[in-house]
mmCIF file of C-alpha atoms in Angstrom:
data_model
loop_
_atom_site.group_PDB
_atom_site.id
_atom_site.type_symbol
_atom_site.label_atom_id
_atom_site.label_comp_id
_atom_site.label_asym_id
_atom_site.label_seq_id
_atom_site.Cartn_x
_atom_site.Cartn_y
_atom_site.Cartn_z
ATOM 1 C CA UNK R 48 0.472 0.100 0.182
ATOM 2 C CA UNK R 49 1.611 3.060 -1.443
ATOM 3 C CA UNK R 50 -0.580 6.325 -0.717
ATOM 4 C CA UNK R 51 1.280 9.960 -2.141
ATOM 5 C CA UNK R 52 0.035 13.334 -1.423
ATOM 6 C CA UNK R 53 1.970 16.496 -3.686
ATOM 7 C CA UNK R 54 2.403 19.080 -1.393
ATOM 8 C CA UNK R 55 3.690 21.777 -3.914
ATOM 9 C CA UNK R 56 5.056 21.548 -7.865
ATOM 10 C CA UNK R 57 7.913 20.808 -6.178
ATOM 11 C CA UNK R 58 7.122 18.616 -3.425
ATOM 12 C CA UNK R 59 5.743 15.135 -2.789
ATOM 13 C CA UNK R 60 5.222 13.082 0.485
ATOM 14 C CA UNK R 61 4.115 9.314 0.595
ATOM 15 C CA UNK R 62 4.403 6.650 2.798
ATOM 16 C CA UNK R 63 4.020 2.894 2.409
ATOM 17 C CA UNK R 64 3.311 -0.630 4.796
ATOM 18 C CA UNK R 65 4.728 -3.710 2.752
ATOM 19 C CA UNK R 66 4.659 -7.244 3.899
ATOM 20 C CA UNK R 67 6.579 -10.308 2.965
ATOM 21 C CA UNK R 68 7.785 -13.534 3.771
ATOM 22 C CA UNK R 69 11.068 -16.143 3.147
ATOM 23 C CA UNK R 70 9.665 -19.278 2.475
ATOM 24 C CA UNK R 71 9.917 -22.108 5.513
ATOM 25 C CA UNK R 72 12.311 -25.110 5.645
ATOM 26 C CA UNK R 73 12.880 -28.917 6.647
ATOM 27 C CA UNK R 74 14.939 -29.459 8.994
ATOM 28 C CA UNK R 75 16.767 -32.684 8.050
ATOM 29 C CA UNK R 76 18.953 -33.133 10.794
ATOM 30 C CA UNK R 77 15.848 -32.806 13.625
ATOM 31 C CA UNK R 78 16.892 -34.903 16.754
ATOM 32 C CA UNK R 79 14.010 -35.630 19.048
ATOM 33 C CA UNK R 80 12.883 -32.417 20.661
ATOM 34 C CA UNK R 81 14.258 -30.419 17.884
ATOM 35 C CA UNK R 82 11.594 -28.648 15.884
ATOM 36 C CA UNK R 83 11.240 -30.623 12.371
ATOM 37 C CA UNK R 84 9.403 -27.192 10.349
ATOM 38 C CA UNK R 85 10.604 -24.011 10.206
ATOM 39 C CA UNK R 86 8.377 -21.149 9.866
ATOM 40 C CA UNK R 87 8.412 -18.624 6.894
ATOM 41 C CA UNK R 88 10.107 -15.235 8.439
ATOM 42 C CA UNK R 89 7.419 -12.512 8.266
ATOM 43 C CA UNK R 90 8.457 -9.047 7.484
ATOM 44 C CA UNK R 91 6.430 -5.882 7.576
ATOM 45 C CA UNK R 92 8.051 -2.343 6.959
ATOM 46 C CA UNK R 93 6.791 1.084 7.397
ATOM 47 C CA UNK R 94 7.981 4.231 5.857
ATOM 48 C CA UNK R 95 6.967 7.638 5.281
ATOM 49 C CA UNK R 96 9.471 10.309 2.767
ATOM 50 C CA UNK R 97 9.540 12.930 0.649
ATOM 51 C CA UNK R 98 10.852 13.993 -2.746
ATOM 52 C CA UNK R 99 11.599 17.561 -3.043
ATOM 53 C CA UNK R 100 12.749 19.478 -6.120
ATOM 54 C CA UNK R 101 14.899 22.730 -5.955
ATOM 55 C CA UNK R 102 16.845 25.786 -7.320
ATOM 56 C CA UNK R 103 14.188 25.287 -10.309
ATOM 57 C CA UNK R 104 14.824 21.592 -11.542
ATOM 58 C CA UNK R 105 18.644 22.088 -10.483
ATOM 59 C CA UNK R 106 18.625 19.880 -7.505
ATOM 60 C CA UNK R 107 17.024 17.323 -5.764
ATOM 61 C CA UNK R 108 17.028 16.265 -2.036
ATOM 62 C CA UNK R 109 15.205 13.302 -0.889
ATOM 63 C CA UNK R 110 14.252 12.035 2.503
ATOM 64 C CA UNK R 111 12.804 9.001 4.287
ATOM 65 C CA UNK R 112 12.101 6.933 7.889
ATOM 66 C CA UNK R 113 11.695 3.335 7.750
ATOM 67 C CA UNK R 114 10.720 0.919 10.545
ATOM 68 C CA UNK R 115 10.601 -2.592 9.708
ATOM 69 C CA UNK R 116 9.915 -5.663 11.743
ATOM 70 C CA UNK R 117 10.838 -9.265 11.008
ATOM 71 C CA UNK R 118 9.636 -12.135 12.928
ATOM 72 C CA UNK R 119 10.341 -15.800 13.111
ATOM 73 C CA UNK R 120 13.466 -15.110 11.943
ATOM 74 C CA UNK R 121 15.689 -17.959 10.687
ATOM 75 C CA UNK R 122 18.795 -18.658 11.766
ATOM 76 C CA UNK R 123 21.138 -21.048 13.976
ATOM 77 C CA UNK R 124 20.431 -22.335 17.720
ATOM 78 C CA UNK R 125 22.610 -24.257 20.055
ATOM 79 C CA UNK R 126 21.391 -26.466 22.699
ATOM 80 C CA UNK R 127 23.232 -29.479 24.800
ATOM 81 C CA UNK R 128 22.681 -33.387 24.086
ATOM 82 C CA UNK R 129 24.381 -34.520 27.011
ATOM 83 C CA UNK R 130 27.659 -32.950 27.278
ATOM 84 C CA UNK R 131 27.819 -32.060 23.247
ATOM 85 C CA UNK R 132 26.382 -28.469 21.863
ATOM 86 C CA UNK R 133 25.020 -28.807 18.806
ATOM 87 C CA UNK R 134 23.445 -26.565 16.263
ATOM 88 C CA UNK R 135 20.698 -26.295 13.815
ATOM 89 C CA UNK R 136 18.262 -23.809 12.297
ATOM 90 C CA UNK R 137 15.048 -22.553 13.703
ATOM 91 C CA UNK R 138 12.863 -19.913 14.396
ATOM 92 C CA UNK R 139 14.937 -17.526 16.814
ATOM 93 C CA UNK R 140 12.983 -14.267 17.718
ATOM 94 C CA UNK R 141 12.739 -11.231 16.246
ATOM 95 C CA UNK R 142 15.094 -8.795 13.810
ATOM 96 C CA UNK R 143 13.876 -4.663 13.935
ATOM 97 C CA UNK R 144 15.509 -2.452 11.361
ATOM 98 C CA UNK R 145 14.591 1.255 11.900
ATOM 99 C CA UNK R 146 16.491 4.372 10.013
ATOM 100 C CA UNK R 147 16.592 7.252 8.144
ATOM 101 C CA UNK R 148 17.707 7.860 4.747
ATOM 102 C CA UNK R 149 19.046 10.890 2.605
ATOM 103 C CA UNK R 150 20.258 11.533 -0.402
ATOM 104 C CA UNK R 151 20.432 14.558 -2.869
ATOM 105 C CA UNK R 152 21.950 16.043 -5.892
ATOM 106 C CA UNK R 153 22.520 19.738 -7.549
ATOM 107 C CA UNK R 154 23.809 20.772 -11.082
ATOM 108 C CA UNK R 155 26.233 22.886 -10.075
ATOM 109 C CA UNK R 156 26.875 24.421 -12.618
ATOM 110 C CA UNK R 157 26.708 23.211 -16.559
ATOM 111 C CA UNK R 158 29.768 21.080 -16.717
ATOM 112 C CA UNK R 159 29.715 20.146 -13.036
ATOM 113 C CA UNK R 160 27.297 17.277 -10.844
ATOM 114 C CA UNK R 161 27.675 16.985 -7.672
ATOM 115 C CA UNK R 162 25.299 14.412 -5.567
ATOM 116 C CA UNK R 163 25.788 12.736 -1.795
ATOM 117 C CA UNK R 164 23.883 10.409 0.180
ATOM 118 C CA UNK R 165 23.691 9.281 3.901
ATOM 119 C CA UNK R 166 21.882 7.033 6.073
ATOM 120 C CA UNK R 167 21.500 6.166 9.805
ATOM 121 C CA UNK R 168 20.278 2.592 10.299
ATOM 122 C CA UNK R 169 19.658 0.786 14.050
ATOM 123 C CA UNK R 170 19.498 -2.841 13.282
ATOM 124 C CA UNK R 171 18.994 -5.310 16.291
ATOM 125 C CA UNK R 172 18.122 -8.682 17.538
ATOM 126 C CA UNK R 173 14.849 -7.706 19.403
ATOM 127 C CA UNK R 174 15.104 -11.030 20.561
ATOM 128 C CA UNK R 175 17.756 -14.555 19.608
ATOM 129 C CA UNK R 176 18.536 -16.258 23.034
ATOM 130 C CA UNK R 177 20.631 -19.648 22.790
ATOM 131 C CA UNK R 178 22.619 -18.735 19.872
ATOM 132 C CA UNK R 179 26.198 -20.104 18.743
ATOM 133 C CA UNK R 180 28.673 -18.660 21.407
ATOM 134 C CA UNK R 181 31.677 -16.618 19.798
ATOM 135 C CA UNK R 182 35.019 -18.013 19.664
ATOM 136 C CA UNK R 183 36.186 -16.362 22.525
ATOM 137 C CA UNK R 184 33.139 -17.909 24.345
ATOM 138 C CA UNK R 185 33.717 -21.346 22.861
ATOM 139 C CA UNK R 186 36.115 -22.672 25.980
ATOM 140 C CA UNK R 187 35.784 -25.791 27.778
ATOM 141 C CA UNK R 188 33.140 -25.349 30.620
ATOM 142 C CA UNK R 189 31.450 -21.885 28.847
ATOM 143 C CA UNK R 190 28.521 -21.824 28.044
ATOM 144 C CA UNK R 191 27.155 -23.175 24.487
ATOM 145 C CA UNK R 192 24.795 -20.489 24.031
ATOM 146 C CA UNK R 193 24.652 -17.059 24.343
ATOM 147 C CA UNK R 194 21.666 -14.353 24.362
ATOM 148 C CA UNK R 195 21.997 -11.843 21.520
ATOM 149 C CA UNK R 196 18.561 -10.265 22.038
ATOM 150 C CA UNK R 197 19.051 -6.417 21.903
ATOM 151 C CA UNK R 198 22.438 -6.297 20.422
ATOM 152 C CA UNK R 199 23.446 -5.360 16.797
ATOM 153 C CA UNK R 200 23.131 -7.371 13.880
ATOM 154 C CA UNK R 201 26.037 -8.553 11.988
ATOM 155 C CA UNK R 202 26.913 -6.665 8.449
ATOM 156 C CA UNK R 203 24.706 -3.982 9.067
ATOM 157 C CA UNK R 204 27.268 -0.417 9.653
ATOM 158 C CA UNK R 205 25.407 1.925 12.079
ATOM 159 C CA UNK R 206 26.413 4.751 9.582
ATOM 160 C CA UNK R 207 26.572 5.395 5.707
ATOM 161 C CA UNK R 208 27.535 8.079 3.451
ATOM 162 C CA UNK R 209 28.595 8.571 -0.156
ATOM 163 C CA UNK R 210 29.738 11.408 -2.063
ATOM 164 C CA UNK R 211 30.267 11.896 -5.484
ATOM 165 C CA UNK R 212 31.589 14.535 -8.368
ATOM 166 C CA UNK R 213 31.185 14.613 -11.702
ATOM 167 C CA UNK R 214 32.341 16.908 -14.612
ATOM 168 C CA UNK R 215 31.891 17.024 -18.205
ATOM 169 C CA UNK R 216 32.516 18.888 -20.631
ATOM 170 C CA UNK R 217 32.750 19.227 -24.751
ATOM 171 C CA UNK R 218 35.990 19.358 -26.672
ATOM 172 C CA UNK R 219 34.389 19.099 -30.519
ATOM 173 C CA UNK R 220 31.125 18.483 -31.480
ATOM 174 C CA UNK R 221 31.798 14.826 -31.457
ATOM 175 C CA UNK R 222 33.462 14.278 -28.402
ATOM 176 C CA UNK R 223 33.116 14.781 -24.402
ATOM 177 C CA UNK R 224 36.032 14.893 -21.869
ATOM 178 C CA UNK R 225 34.340 14.105 -18.125
ATOM 179 C CA UNK R 226 36.043 12.812 -15.184
ATOM 180 C CA UNK R 227 34.313 11.246 -11.469
ATOM 181 C CA UNK R 228 35.227 11.454 -7.839
ATOM 182 C CA UNK R 229 33.289 8.976 -5.939
ATOM 183 C CA UNK R 230 34.073 8.807 -2.058
ATOM 184 C CA UNK R 231 32.174 6.011 0.084
ATOM 185 C CA UNK R 232 32.473 5.579 3.679
ATOM 186 C CA UNK R 233 30.606 3.297 6.905
ATOM 187 C CA UNK R 234 30.843 3.062 9.979
ATOM 188 C CA UNK R 235 32.088 -0.120 12.134
ATOM 189 C CA UNK R 236 30.297 -3.152 11.953
ATOM 190 C CA UNK R 237 30.442 -7.104 12.726
ATOM 191 C CA UNK R 238 31.354 -9.213 9.960
ATOM 192 C CA UNK R 239 30.683 -12.760 11.183
ATOM 193 C CA UNK R 240 28.898 -13.026 14.486
ATOM 194 C CA UNK R 241 29.208 -10.276 16.940
ATOM 195 C CA UNK R 242 32.756 -11.313 18.190
ATOM 196 C CA UNK R 243 36.155 -9.164 18.583
ATOM 197 C CA UNK R 244 37.854 -11.470 15.902
ATOM 198 C CA UNK R 245 34.982 -9.967 13.266
ATOM 199 C CA UNK R 246 34.616 -6.664 13.926
ATOM 200 C CA UNK R 247 35.717 -4.368 10.624
ATOM 201 C CA UNK R 248 36.940 -0.625 11.820
ATOM 202 C CA UNK R 249 35.106 2.175 10.146
ATOM 203 C CA UNK R 250 36.509 2.737 6.547
ATOM 204 C CA UNK R 251 36.091 5.101 3.190
ATOM 205 C CA UNK R 252 37.205 4.481 -0.198
ATOM 206 C CA UNK R 253 37.691 6.234 -3.045
ATOM 207 C CA UNK R 254 37.544 5.742 -6.500
ATOM 208 C CA UNK R 255 38.252 8.216 -9.641
ATOM 209 C CA UNK R 256 38.084 8.126 -13.249
ATOM 210 C CA UNK R 257 38.887 10.234 -16.337
ATOM 211 C CA UNK R 258 37.989 9.620 -19.685
ATOM 212 C CA UNK R 259 36.124 11.288 -23.084
ATOM 213 C CA UNK R 260 32.791 9.871 -24.670
ATOM 214 C CA UNK R 261 30.380 10.435 -28.035
ATOM 215 C CA UNK R 262 28.402 13.119 -26.775
ATOM 216 C CA UNK R 263 25.212 11.124 -28.016
ATOM 217 C CA UNK R 264 26.496 7.957 -25.932
ATOM 218 C CA UNK R 265 27.823 5.673 -29.325
ATOM 219 C CA UNK R 266 31.466 5.227 -27.328
ATOM 220 C CA UNK R 267 33.462 5.938 -24.387
ATOM 221 C CA UNK R 268 37.004 5.269 -23.121
ATOM 222 C CA UNK R 269 38.185 5.690 -19.957
ATOM 223 C CA UNK R 270 40.926 5.242 -17.455
ATOM 224 C CA UNK R 271 39.960 4.504 -13.986
ATOM 225 C CA UNK R 272 40.891 3.741 -10.077
ATOM 226 C CA UNK R 273 39.077 1.806 -7.353
ATOM 227 C CA UNK R 274 40.245 2.044 -4.119
ATOM 228 C CA UNK R 275 43.103 4.562 -4.831
ATOM 229 C CA UNK R 276 44.949 5.209 -1.534
ATOM 230 C CA UNK R 277 44.772 1.233 -1.280
ATOM 231 C CA UNK R 278 42.557 1.130 1.839
ATOM 232 C CA UNK R 279 42.899 -2.361 3.270
ATOM 233 C CA UNK R 280 39.759 -3.653 4.358
ATOM 234 C CA UNK R 281 37.678 -7.101 5.580
ATOM 235 C CA UNK R 282 34.753 -7.686 2.672
ATOM 236 C CA UNK R 283 33.792 -10.998 4.912
ATOM 237 C CA UNK R 284 35.201 -13.298 7.465
ATOM 238 C CA UNK R 285 34.946 -17.091 7.156
ATOM 239 C CA UNK R 286 35.475 -19.555 10.342
ATOM 240 C CA UNK R 287 38.320 -21.274 10.355
ATOM 241 C CA UNK R 288 40.457 -23.512 13.043
ATOM 242 C CA UNK R 289 40.717 -23.491 16.938
ATOM 243 C CA UNK R 290 43.794 -22.070 16.824
ATOM 244 C CA UNK R 291 42.771 -19.109 14.046
ATOM 245 C CA UNK R 292 39.143 -17.941 14.917
ATOM 246 C CA UNK R 293 38.867 -16.135 11.616
ATOM 247 C CA UNK R 294 40.401 -16.104 8.442
ATOM 248 C CA UNK R 295 39.547 -12.771 7.120
ATOM 249 C CA UNK R 296 37.916 -12.161 3.269
ATOM 250 C CA UNK R 297 39.984 -8.787 1.998
ATOM 251 C CA UNK R 298 38.103 -6.484 -0.334
ATOM 252 C CA UNK R 299 39.218 -5.318 -3.262
ATOM 253 C CA UNK R 300 42.985 -3.398 -3.504
ATOM 254 C CA UNK R 301 43.746 -0.829 -5.512
ATOM 255 C CA UNK R 302 43.025 -1.323 -8.709
ATOM 256 C CA UNK R 303 43.460 0.286 -12.148
ATOM 257 C CA UNK R 304 41.883 -0.110 -15.367
ATOM 258 C CA UNK R 305 40.784 1.085 -18.667
ATOM 259 C CA UNK R 306 37.314 0.570 -20.437
ATOM 260 C CA UNK R 307 36.788 0.992 -24.106
ATOM 261 C CA UNK R 308 33.240 0.924 -25.168
ATOM 262 C CA UNK R 309 30.622 1.343 -28.041
ATOM 263 C CA UNK R 310 27.154 0.600 -29.161
ATOM 264 C CA UNK R 311 25.687 0.214 -33.068
#
């Protein structure tokens, strides 16, 4: 359900309510007392926002607030069978996602365009008991599970943002020179369980490019660099051994390239 209302020629307010499900599953490794059928996840999302046009159409500024509750969340539970801990898929509880998103762009001059976006996200397990413990709590005699209720969900940084600057200028009637700079940033987050071994600190990446193209888009050629300052960061973590609690899967290092494209 997505009603909207035009406040003026330059402002549109909207709201939405949506519902969805992720299919259930069968726990084929169930033991006595385990759930055999895993119920579907159920998601209901609420959103309100505003879209605006400014400076006689040369700029836009949009923002929205969202609140998303996921019930019967599917994840891993851990329990003891005698003295042996084992894990299995189950409906573990509830996850809540809520936050604010802003984005805007402006045609500063005939040749220069600037855009930016930012977001704040509060993504938490509302309830998640009997979760698998992180490696630092998996020592002999420790509890076989932990309570992750009211903790942040991995892979969900609290703050994210980006700024892009694009410049284009005609060289001739058949060629336009262009260049861009894009800076991204994200705050610290956990990439694999709520363990210090799986924590990625805040970092930013810089991407740049310079090229020439046909004004009608028939061909283009450009040189570019991704991660210009060679920021080292982990894109993911995978569980390894007791001696190496995690293996870091690094993100793409500084990379240079050349792209030539055309169409008929």
